Coordinates of C-alpha atoms in Angstrom, one line a residue:
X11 CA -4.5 -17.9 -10.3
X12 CA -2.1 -14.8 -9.9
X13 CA -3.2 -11.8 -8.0
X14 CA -3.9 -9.3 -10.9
X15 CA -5.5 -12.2 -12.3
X16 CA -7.9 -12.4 -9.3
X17 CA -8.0 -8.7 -9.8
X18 CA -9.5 -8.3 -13.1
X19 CA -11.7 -11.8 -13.2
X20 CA -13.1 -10.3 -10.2
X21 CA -13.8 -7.1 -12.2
X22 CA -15.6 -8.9 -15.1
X23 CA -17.5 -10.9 -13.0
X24 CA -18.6 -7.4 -11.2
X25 CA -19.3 -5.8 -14.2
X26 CA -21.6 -8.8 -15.5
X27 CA -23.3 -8.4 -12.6
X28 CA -22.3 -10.6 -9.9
X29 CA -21.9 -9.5 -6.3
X30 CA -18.4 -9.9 -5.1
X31 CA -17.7 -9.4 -1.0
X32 CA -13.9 -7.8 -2.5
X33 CA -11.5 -8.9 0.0
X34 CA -8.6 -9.5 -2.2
X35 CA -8.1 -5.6 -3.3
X36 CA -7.0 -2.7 -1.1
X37 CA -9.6 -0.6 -1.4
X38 CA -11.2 1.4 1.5
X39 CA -14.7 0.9 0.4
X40 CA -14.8 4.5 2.5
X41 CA -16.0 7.8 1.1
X42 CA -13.6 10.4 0.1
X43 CA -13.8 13.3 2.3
X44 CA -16.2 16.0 1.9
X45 CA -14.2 18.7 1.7
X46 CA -11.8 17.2 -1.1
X47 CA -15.4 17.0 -3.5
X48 CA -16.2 20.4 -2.5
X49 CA -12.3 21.7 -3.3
X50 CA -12.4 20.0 -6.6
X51 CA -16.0 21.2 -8.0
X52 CA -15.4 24.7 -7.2
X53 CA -12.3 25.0 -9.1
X54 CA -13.9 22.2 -11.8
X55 CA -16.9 24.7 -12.1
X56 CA -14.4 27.5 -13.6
X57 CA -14.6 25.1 -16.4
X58 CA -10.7 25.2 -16.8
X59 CA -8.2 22.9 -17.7
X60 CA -4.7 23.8 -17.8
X61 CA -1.0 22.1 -17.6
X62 CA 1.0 22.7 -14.2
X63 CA 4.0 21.8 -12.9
X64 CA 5.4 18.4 -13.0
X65 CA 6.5 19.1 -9.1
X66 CA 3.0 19.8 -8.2
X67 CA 1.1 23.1 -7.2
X68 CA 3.2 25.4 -5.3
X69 CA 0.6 24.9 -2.3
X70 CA 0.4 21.9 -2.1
X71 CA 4.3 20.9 -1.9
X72 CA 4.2 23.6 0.4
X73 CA 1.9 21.9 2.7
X74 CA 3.1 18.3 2.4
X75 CA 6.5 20.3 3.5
X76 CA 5.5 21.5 6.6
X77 CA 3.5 17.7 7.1
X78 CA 7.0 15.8 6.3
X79 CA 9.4 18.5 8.2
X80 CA 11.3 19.2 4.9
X81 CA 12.2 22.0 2.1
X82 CA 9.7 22.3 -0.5
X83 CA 12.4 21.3 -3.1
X84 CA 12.5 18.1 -1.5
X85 CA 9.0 17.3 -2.6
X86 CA 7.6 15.8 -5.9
X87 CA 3.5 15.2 -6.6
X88 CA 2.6 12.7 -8.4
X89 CA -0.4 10.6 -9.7
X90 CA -0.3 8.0 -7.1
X91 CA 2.7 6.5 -5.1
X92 CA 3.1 3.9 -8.0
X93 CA 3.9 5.9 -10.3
X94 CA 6.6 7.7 -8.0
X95 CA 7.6 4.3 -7.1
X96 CA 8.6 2.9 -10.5
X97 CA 10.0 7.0 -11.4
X98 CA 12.4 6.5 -8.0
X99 CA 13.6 3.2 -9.3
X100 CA 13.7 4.4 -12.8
X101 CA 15.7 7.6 -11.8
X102 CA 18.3 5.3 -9.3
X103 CA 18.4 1.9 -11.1
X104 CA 20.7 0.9 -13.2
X105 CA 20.2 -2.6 -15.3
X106 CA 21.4 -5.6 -12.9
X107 CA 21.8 -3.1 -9.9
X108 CA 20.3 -5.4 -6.7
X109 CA 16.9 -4.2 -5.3
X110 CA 15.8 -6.0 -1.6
X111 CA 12.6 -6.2 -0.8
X112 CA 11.3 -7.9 2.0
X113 CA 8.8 -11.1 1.6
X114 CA 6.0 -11.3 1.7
X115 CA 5.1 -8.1 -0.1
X116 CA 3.5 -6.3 -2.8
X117 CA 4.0 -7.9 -6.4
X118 CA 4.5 -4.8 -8.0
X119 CA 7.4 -4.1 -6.4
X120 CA 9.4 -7.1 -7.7
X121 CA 7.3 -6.8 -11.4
X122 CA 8.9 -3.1 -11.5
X123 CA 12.1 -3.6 -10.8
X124 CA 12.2 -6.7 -13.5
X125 CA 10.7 -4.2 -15.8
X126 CA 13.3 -1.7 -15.2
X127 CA 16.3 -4.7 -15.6
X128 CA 16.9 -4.5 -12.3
X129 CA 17.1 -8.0 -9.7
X130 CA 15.0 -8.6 -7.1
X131 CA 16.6 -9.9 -4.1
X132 CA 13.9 -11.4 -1.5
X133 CA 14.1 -11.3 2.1
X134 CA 12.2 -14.1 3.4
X135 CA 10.0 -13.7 6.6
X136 CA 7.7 -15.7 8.8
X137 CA 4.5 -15.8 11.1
X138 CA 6.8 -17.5 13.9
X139 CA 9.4 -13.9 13.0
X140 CA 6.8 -11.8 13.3
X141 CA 7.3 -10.7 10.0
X142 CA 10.3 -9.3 10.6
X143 CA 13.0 -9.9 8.0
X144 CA 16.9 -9.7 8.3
X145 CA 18.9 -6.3 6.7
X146 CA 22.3 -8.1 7.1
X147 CA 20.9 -10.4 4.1
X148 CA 20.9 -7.5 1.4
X149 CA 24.4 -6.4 2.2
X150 CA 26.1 -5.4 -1.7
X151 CA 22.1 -4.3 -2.9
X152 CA 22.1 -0.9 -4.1
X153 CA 18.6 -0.3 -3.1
X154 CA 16.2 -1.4 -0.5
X155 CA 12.5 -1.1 -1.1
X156 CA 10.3 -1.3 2.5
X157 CA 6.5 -0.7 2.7
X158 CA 5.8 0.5 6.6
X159 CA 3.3 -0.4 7.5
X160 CA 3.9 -3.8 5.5
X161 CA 1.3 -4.5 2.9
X162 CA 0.3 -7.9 3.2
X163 CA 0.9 -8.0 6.5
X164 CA 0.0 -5.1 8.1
X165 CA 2.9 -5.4 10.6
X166 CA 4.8 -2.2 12.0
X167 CA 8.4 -1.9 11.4
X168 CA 10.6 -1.0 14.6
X169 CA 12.2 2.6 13.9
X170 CA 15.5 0.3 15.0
X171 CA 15.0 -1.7 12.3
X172 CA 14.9 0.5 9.8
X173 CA 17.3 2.5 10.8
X174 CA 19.7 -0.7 10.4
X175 CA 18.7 -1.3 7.0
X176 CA 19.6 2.5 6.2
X177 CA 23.1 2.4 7.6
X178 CA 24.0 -1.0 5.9
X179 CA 22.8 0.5 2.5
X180 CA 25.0 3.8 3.3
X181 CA 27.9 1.9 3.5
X182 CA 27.2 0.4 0.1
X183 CA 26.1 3.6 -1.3
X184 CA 22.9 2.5 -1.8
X185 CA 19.4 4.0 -0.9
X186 CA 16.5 3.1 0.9
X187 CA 12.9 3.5 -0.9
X188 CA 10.3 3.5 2.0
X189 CA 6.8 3.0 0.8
X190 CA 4.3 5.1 3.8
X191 CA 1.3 4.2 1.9
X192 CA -0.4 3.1 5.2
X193 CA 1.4 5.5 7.6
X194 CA -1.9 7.3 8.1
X195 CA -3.8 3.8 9.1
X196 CA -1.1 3.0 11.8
X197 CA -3.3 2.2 15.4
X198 CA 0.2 3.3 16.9
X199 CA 1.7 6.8 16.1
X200 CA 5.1 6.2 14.1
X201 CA 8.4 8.2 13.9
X202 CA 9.6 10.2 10.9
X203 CA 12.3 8.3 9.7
X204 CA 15.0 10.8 8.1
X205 CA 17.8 9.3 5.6
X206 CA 15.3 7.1 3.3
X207 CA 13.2 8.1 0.5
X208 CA 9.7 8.3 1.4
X209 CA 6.6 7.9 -0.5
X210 CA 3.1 8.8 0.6
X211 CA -0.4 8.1 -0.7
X212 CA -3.6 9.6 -0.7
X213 CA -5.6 6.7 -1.9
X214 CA -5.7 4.8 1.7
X215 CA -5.2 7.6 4.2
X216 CA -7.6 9.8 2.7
X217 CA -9.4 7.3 0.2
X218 CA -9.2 9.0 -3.1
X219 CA -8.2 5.7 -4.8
X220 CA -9.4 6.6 -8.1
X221 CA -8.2 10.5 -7.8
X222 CA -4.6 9.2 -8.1
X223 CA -2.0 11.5 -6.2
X224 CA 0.9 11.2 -4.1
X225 CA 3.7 12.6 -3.4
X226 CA 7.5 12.0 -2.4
X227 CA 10.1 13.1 -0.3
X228 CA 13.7 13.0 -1.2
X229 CA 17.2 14.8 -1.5
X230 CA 16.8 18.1 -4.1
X231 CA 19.0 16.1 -6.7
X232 CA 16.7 12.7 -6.5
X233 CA 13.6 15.4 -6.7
X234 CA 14.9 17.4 -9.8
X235 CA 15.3 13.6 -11.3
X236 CA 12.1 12.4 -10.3
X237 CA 10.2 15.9 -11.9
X238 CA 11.9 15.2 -14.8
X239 CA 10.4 12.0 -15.1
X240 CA 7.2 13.2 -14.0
X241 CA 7.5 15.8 -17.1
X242 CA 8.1 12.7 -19.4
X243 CA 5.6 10.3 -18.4
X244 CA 2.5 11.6 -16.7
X245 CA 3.1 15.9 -17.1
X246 CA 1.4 17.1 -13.9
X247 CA -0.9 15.8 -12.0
X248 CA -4.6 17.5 -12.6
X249 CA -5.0 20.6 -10.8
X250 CA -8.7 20.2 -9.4
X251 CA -7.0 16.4 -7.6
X252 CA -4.3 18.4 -5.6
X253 CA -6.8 21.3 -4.6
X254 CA -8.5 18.4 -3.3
X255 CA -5.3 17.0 -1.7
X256 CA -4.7 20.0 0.0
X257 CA -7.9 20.5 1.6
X258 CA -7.6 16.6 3.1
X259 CA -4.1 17.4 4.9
X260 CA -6.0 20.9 6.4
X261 CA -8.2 18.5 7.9
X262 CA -5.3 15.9 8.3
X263 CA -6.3 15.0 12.2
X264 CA -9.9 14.9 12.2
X265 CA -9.6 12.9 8.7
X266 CA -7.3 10.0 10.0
X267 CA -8.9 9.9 13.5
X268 CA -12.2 9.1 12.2
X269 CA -10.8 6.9 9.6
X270 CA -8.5 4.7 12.1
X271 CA -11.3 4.0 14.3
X272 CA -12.8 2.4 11.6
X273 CA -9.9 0.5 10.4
X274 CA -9.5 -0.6 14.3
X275 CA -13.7 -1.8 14.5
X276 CA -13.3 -3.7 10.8
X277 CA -9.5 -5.0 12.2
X278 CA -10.7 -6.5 15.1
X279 CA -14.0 -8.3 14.3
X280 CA -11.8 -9.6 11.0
X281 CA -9.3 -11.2 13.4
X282 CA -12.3 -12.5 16.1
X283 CA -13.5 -14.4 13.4
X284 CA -10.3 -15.8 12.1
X285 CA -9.2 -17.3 15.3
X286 CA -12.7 -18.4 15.7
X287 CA -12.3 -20.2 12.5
X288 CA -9.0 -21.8 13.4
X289 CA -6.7 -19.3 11.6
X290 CA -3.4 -18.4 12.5
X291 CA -1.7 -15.0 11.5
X292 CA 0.2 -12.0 13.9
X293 CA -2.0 -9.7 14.6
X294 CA -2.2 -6.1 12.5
X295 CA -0.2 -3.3 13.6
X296 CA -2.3 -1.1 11.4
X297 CA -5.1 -1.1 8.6
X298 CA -5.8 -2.4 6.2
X299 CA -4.8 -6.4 5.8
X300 CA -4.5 -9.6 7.6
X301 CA -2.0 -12.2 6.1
X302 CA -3.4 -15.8 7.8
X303 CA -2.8 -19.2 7.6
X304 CA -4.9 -22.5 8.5
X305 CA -3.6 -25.9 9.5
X306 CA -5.7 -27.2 6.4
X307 CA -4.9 -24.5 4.3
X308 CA -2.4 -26.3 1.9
X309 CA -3.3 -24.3 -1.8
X310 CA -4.6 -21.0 -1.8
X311 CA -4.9 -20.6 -5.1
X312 CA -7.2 -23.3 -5.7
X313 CA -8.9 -21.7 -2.7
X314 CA -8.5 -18.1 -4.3
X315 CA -10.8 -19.5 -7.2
X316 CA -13.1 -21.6 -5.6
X317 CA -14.4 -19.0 -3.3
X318 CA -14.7 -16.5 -5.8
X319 CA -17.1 -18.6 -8.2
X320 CA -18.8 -18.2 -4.8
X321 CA -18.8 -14.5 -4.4
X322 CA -16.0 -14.0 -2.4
X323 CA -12.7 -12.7 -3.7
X324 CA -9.2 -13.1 -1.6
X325 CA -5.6 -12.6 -2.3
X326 CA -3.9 -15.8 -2.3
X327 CA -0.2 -15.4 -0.8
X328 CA 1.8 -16.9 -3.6
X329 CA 1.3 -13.8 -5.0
X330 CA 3.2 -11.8 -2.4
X331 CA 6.1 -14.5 -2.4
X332 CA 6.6 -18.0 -1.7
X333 CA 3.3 -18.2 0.6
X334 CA 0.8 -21.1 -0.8
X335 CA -0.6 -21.6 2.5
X336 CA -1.2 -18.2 3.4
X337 CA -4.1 -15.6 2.1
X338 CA -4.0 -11.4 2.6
X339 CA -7.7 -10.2 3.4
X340 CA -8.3 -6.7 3.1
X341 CA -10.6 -5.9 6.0
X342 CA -12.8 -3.1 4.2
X343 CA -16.0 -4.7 4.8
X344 CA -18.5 -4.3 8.0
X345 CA -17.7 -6.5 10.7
X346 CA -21.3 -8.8 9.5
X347 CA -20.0 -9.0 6.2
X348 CA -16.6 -10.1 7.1
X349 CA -17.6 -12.7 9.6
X350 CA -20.1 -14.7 6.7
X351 CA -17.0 -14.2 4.5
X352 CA -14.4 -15.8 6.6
X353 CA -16.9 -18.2 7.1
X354 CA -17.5 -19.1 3.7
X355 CA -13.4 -19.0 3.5
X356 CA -13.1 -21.6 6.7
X357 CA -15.5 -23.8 4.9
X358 CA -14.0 -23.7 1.3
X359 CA -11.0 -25.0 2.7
X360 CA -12.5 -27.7 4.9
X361 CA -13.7 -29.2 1.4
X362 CA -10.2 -29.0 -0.4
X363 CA -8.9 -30.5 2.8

């Protein structure tokens, strides 16, 4: 069973009522932030509605400026990083062009860029590599797409490596699509890395999932393209969801503080019980996964299935590449909640075994 198949079975089987521990989805299963309600019902309460921008407000550009150390032309609001993710490859791609992207990773990256005629290249990685995968590989690719911190395996690139993978796309006039998603949730501060295009969500730093908005950051001439595809596709993002966008970044540092302590108590009872349980994975850099393996872990997506007849839903790793033996958790449960799942996950594979 794919991933979005998991996905939406696990939906329908919520909607008709069954309880499902959700392990398999990245969702924070946090509130959003207080002040990002109160931003949005006061201007909702005006009981307007209008078009804006298909930049984004003004303020808010202005903000994520002076959060990214860049010119306000450089940035581009949009309703989620997915959609500024596809509109950057749909803006630079051209049919055939080569797109690396390290594996595992997220499927919608490869599913985009076959949508958009363009050809994945993958850029296999391992547990014993620490995830780490190779730029030399994707020498002659025009573009390079990298998630830091790595979604599924919550691993922390080295500022060296990236760095790499930019020069070796400069000299092939390519480009470098970094996808910051779960900067925010790092346990480690990270550097700004200048040269790549940079996308940043609100959905895991700041959980407004459902509010949809992001924004990127890229040369004026990328960002006049990618407002023009904004303008096409989605118009603007609603007003009353960047009023609330703003008023999370005014509280950036009390925000994320509070939320990466959390991450860090869920992160490390998840991984206490795993090695308990006789898992095997490196450990996260970051919220909000763990990618493991088991020495009788042999088809997770006959294990994918099985558990969640049983309640419990998990992302097989076939579906972030060639990973059968390997499952991504998303630690968004209580640290009780997660230890009766992983059990329930230890013993579902002891009876495949």
């Amino acid at each position: 069973m794919s991933f979005y198949a998991i996905v939406e079975k696990a939906f329908a089987m919520e909607q008709a009522g069954k309880r499902i521990v959700p392990l398999h989805i990245g969702d924070t299963n946090l509130p959003t932030p207080a002040s990002a309600i109160r931003a949005a019902t006061e201007f909702l309460s005006n009981k307007r509605s209008l078009y804006g921008p298909g930049a984004g407000l003004r303020q808010l550009r202005e903000r994520i400026a002076r959060r990214e150390g860049c010119a306000v032309e450089n940035v581009v609001v949009g309703p989620g990083s997915k959609h500024l993710l596809f509109g950057l490859l749909s803006v630079l791609g051209k049919p055939g062009m080569r797109i690396a992207i390290p594996a595992p990773g997220w499927p919608a990256y490869a599913l985009m860029a076959r949508q958009l005629r363009l050809e994945p290249v993958s850029l296999p990685t391992s547990l014993e590599s620490g995830w780490l995968f190779d730029p030399e590989a994707a020498r002659g690719c025009g573009l390079f797409m990298l998630c830091n911190p790595q979604n599924p395996t919550s691993t922390v690139y080295p500022a060296e490596l990236v760095e790499r993978t930019l020069a070796i796309a400069r000299e092939a006039g390519g480009q470098v699509i970094l996808d910051e998603a779960y900067k925010g949730l790092a346990f480690e501060p990270m550097p700004r890395i200048d040269g790549a295009l940079r996308v940043r969500s609100f959905s895991k730093e700041f959980s407004m999932e459902g509010w949809r908005l992001g924004y990127a950051v890229a040369p004026a001439p990328v960002a006049a393209a990618l407002t023009g595809f904004n303008q096409i596709t989605a118009t603007c993002v609603a007003d009353f969801v960047q009023l609330a966008g703003i008023s999370c970044l005014e509280e950036e540092e009390q925000i994320l503080g509070a939320v990466r302590a959390t991450w860090k108590r869920r992160s490390l009872a998840g991984q206490a019980a795993l090695r308990a349980a006789g898992f095997q994975f490196a450990a996260p850099q970051g919220g909000m996964y763990v990618f493991a393996t088991h020495p009788k872990l042999r088809d997770a997506d006959k294990l994918g299935e099985r558990l969640l007849e049983r309640g419990v839903a998990i992302a097989p790793g076939s579906g972030f590449g060639d990973y059968p033996r390997f499952v991504r958790l998303c630690l968004n449960q209580e640290p009780a909640v997660l230890e009766q799942a992983i059990r329930q996950l230890a013993e579902a594979i002891d009876e495949l075994a």
